[in-house]
Coordinates of C-alpha atoms in Angstrom, one line a residue:
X1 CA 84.7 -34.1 13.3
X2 CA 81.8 -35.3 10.5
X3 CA 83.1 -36.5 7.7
X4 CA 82.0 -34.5 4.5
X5 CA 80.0 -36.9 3.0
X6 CA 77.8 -36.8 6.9
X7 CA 77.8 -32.9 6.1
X8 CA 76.5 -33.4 2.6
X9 CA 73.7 -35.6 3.5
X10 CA 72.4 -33.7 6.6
X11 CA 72.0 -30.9 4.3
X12 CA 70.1 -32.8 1.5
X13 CA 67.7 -33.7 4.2
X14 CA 67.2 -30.5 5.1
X15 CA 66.3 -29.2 1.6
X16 CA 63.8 -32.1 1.7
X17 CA 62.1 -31.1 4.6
X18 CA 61.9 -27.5 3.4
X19 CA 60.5 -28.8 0.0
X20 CA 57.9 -31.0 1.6
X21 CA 56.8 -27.8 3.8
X22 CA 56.7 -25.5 0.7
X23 CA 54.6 -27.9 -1.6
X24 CA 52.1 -28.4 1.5
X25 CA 51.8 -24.3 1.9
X26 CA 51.0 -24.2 -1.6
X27 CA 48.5 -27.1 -2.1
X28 CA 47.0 -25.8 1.4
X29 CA 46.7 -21.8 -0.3
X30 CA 45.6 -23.4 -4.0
X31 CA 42.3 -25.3 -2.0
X32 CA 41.1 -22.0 0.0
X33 CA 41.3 -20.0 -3.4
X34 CA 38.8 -22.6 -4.3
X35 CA 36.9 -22.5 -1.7
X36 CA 36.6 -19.0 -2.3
X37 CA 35.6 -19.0 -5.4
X38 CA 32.9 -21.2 -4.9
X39 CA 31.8 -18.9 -2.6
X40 CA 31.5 -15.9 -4.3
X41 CA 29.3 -15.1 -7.3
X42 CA 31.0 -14.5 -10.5
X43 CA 28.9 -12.1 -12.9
X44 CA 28.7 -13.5 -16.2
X45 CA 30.8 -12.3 -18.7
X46 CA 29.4 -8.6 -20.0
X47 CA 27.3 -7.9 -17.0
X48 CA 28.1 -5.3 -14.5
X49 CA 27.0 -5.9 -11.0
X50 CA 26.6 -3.3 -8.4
X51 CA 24.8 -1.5 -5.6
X52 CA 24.4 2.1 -7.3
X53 CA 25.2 3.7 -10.8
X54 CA 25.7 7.2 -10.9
X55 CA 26.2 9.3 -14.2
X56 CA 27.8 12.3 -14.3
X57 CA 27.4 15.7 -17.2
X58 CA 31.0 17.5 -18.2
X59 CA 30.6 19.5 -15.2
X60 CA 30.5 16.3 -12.4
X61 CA 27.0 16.5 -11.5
X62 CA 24.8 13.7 -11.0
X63 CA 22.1 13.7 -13.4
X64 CA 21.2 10.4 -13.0
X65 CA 20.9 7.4 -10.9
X66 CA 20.2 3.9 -10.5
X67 CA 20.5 2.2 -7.3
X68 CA 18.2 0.3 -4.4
X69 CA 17.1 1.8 -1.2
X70 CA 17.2 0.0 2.4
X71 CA 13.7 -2.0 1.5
X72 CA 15.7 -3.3 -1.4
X73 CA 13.1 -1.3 -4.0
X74 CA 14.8 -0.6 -7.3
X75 CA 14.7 3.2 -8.6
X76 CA 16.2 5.3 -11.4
X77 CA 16.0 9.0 -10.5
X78 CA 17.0 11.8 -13.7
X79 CA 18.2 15.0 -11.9
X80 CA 18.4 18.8 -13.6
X81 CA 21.9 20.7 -14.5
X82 CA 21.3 22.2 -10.4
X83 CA 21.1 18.5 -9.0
X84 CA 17.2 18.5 -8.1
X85 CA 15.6 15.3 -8.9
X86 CA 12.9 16.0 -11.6
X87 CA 11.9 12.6 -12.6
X88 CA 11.8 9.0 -11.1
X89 CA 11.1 5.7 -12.3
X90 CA 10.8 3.6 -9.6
X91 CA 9.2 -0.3 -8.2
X92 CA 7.8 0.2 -4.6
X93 CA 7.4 -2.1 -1.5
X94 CA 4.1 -3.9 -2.7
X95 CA 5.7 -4.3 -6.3
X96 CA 3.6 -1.4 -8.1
X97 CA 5.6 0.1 -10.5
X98 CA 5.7 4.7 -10.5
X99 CA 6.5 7.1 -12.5
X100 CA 6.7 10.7 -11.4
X101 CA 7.7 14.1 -12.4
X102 CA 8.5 16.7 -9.9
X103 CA 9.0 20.3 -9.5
X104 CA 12.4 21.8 -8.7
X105 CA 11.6 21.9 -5.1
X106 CA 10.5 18.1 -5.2
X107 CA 6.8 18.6 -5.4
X108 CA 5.0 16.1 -7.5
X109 CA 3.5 17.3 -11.1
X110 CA 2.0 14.1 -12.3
X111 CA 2.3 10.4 -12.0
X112 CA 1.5 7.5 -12.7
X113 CA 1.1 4.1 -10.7
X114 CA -0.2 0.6 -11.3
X115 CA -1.6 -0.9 -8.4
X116 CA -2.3 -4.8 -7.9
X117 CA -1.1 -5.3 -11.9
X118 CA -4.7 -4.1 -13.3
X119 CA -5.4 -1.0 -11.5
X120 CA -3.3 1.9 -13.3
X121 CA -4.0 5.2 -12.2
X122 CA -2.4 9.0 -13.0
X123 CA -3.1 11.8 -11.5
X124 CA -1.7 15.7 -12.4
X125 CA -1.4 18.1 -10.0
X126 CA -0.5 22.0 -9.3
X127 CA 2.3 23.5 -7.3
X128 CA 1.3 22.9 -3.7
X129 CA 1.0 19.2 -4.0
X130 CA -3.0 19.4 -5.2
X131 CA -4.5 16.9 -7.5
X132 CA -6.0 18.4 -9.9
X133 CA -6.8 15.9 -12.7
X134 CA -6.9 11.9 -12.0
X135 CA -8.0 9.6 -14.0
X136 CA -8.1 5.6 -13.1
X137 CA -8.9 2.2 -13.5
X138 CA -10.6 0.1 -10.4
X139 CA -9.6 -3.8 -9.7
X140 CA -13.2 -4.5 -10.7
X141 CA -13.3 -3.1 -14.4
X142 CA -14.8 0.4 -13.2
X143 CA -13.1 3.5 -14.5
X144 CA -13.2 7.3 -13.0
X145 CA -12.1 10.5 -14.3
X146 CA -11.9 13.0 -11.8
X147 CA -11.8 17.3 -12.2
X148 CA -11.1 19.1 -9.0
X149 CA -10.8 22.5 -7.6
X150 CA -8.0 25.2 -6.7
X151 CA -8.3 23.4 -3.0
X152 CA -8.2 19.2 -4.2
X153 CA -12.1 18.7 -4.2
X154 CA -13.4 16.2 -6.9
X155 CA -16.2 18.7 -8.4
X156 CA -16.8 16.7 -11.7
X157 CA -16.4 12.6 -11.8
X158 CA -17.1 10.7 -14.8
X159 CA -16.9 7.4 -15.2
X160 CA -18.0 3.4 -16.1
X161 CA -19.2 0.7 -13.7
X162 CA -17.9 -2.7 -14.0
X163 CA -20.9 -3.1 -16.7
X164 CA -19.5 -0.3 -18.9
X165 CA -22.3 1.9 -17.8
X166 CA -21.7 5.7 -18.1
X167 CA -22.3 8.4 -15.6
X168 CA -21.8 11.7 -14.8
X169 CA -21.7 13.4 -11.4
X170 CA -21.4 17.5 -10.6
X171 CA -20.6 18.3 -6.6
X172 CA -20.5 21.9 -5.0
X173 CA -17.8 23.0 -3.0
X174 CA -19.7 21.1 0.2
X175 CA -19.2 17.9 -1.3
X176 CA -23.0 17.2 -2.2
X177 CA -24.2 16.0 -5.5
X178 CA -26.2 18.4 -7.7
X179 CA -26.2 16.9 -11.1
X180 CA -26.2 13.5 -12.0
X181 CA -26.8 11.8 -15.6
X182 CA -26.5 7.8 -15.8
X183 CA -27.3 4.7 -18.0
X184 CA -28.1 1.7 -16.7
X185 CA -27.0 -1.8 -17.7
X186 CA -30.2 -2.0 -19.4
X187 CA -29.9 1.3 -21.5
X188 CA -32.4 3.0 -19.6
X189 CA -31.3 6.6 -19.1
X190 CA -32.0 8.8 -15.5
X191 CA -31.3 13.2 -14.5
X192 CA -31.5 14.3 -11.5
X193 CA -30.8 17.9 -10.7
X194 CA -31.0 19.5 -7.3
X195 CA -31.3 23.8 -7.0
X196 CA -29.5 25.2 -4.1
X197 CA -33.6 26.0 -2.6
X198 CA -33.9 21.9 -2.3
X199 CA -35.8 21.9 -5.5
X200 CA -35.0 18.5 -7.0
X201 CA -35.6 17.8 -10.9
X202 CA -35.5 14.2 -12.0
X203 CA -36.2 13.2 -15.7
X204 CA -38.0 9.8 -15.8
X205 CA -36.5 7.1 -16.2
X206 CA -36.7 4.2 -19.2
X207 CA -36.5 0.4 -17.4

């Protein structure tokens, strides 16, 4: 039989060996924390990250919400006490920035757009998705104000070239032009008016 001296030191090898394996297992769990961390992003301190935002009235419906869609475009949508989206605020695929307000049944009302970071344009319309009323300004400097009928058609367009020159157009429901009044770059000042016969009037014009 072992003596119990050879007993006691088996035993304090054993404890050794377990200690060695438990120190490894932690120094092993401590480095893939690490790793970890490095990893993932950590928001700075005070800044919430995250996918979608949804705020709620006393009564748990969404009224509003702030989120990205599958392109990745950032939008913030305010809804009514029924849940139907009334306005949105939103960045779109070629980076020009929208602002819409929308009937209850999701038809458009007015908006207003910015295209190419010059260009901003708004535009009202009726129920029925019409435009009405638009109102813009071109890439080039121009500007155009446009007054249409119950059906969409432009039937009054004023506006500015890229000069600054005024002028003033008046279509029929066909789309032709029967009054128009401009001034050129050189201040010279032309009317041409055109009767539903053919008749044409034109006022001469100062060069």
């Amino acid at each position: 039989m072992d003596s119990l001296d050879m007993r006691l030191e088996r035993l304090e090898r054993r404890c050794r060996l377990w200690q060695g394996l438990t120190f490894g297992a932690l120094a092993l769990s401590g480095l893939g924390l690490g790793v970890a961390a490095l990893r993932e992003p950590v928001a700075p301190s005070g800044v919430l990250v995250a996918s979608r935002l949804v705020l709620t009235d006393a009564q748990g419906q969404a009224r509003a919400t702030l989120g990205t869609d599958a392109s990745g475009n950032a939008g913030l949508v305010l809804s009514d006490g029924a849940g139907q989206p009334r306005a949105l605020l939103g960045v779109g695929e070629d980076g020009s920035p929208r602002l819409r307000f929308s009937t209850a049944g999701g038809e458009s009302l007015a908006e207003l757009t910015v295209y190419s970071d010059e260009a901003p344009r708004l535009t009202l319309s009726k129920p029925g998705g019409v435009d009405v009323f638009a109102v813009g300004l071109q890439v080039d400097g121009s500007s155009r104000l446009e007054l249409a009928d119950a059906d969409g058609r432009p039937r009054a367009i004023l506006g500015a070239d890229e000069h600054g020159s005024p002028g003033l157009v008046l279509v029929d429901r066909r789309g032709q032009t029967r009054a128009a009044l401009r001034v050129t770059p050189a201040d010279g000042a032309s009317l041409v008016v055109e009767g539903r016969d053919g008749e044409v009037f034109r006022a001469p014009g100062v060069q």
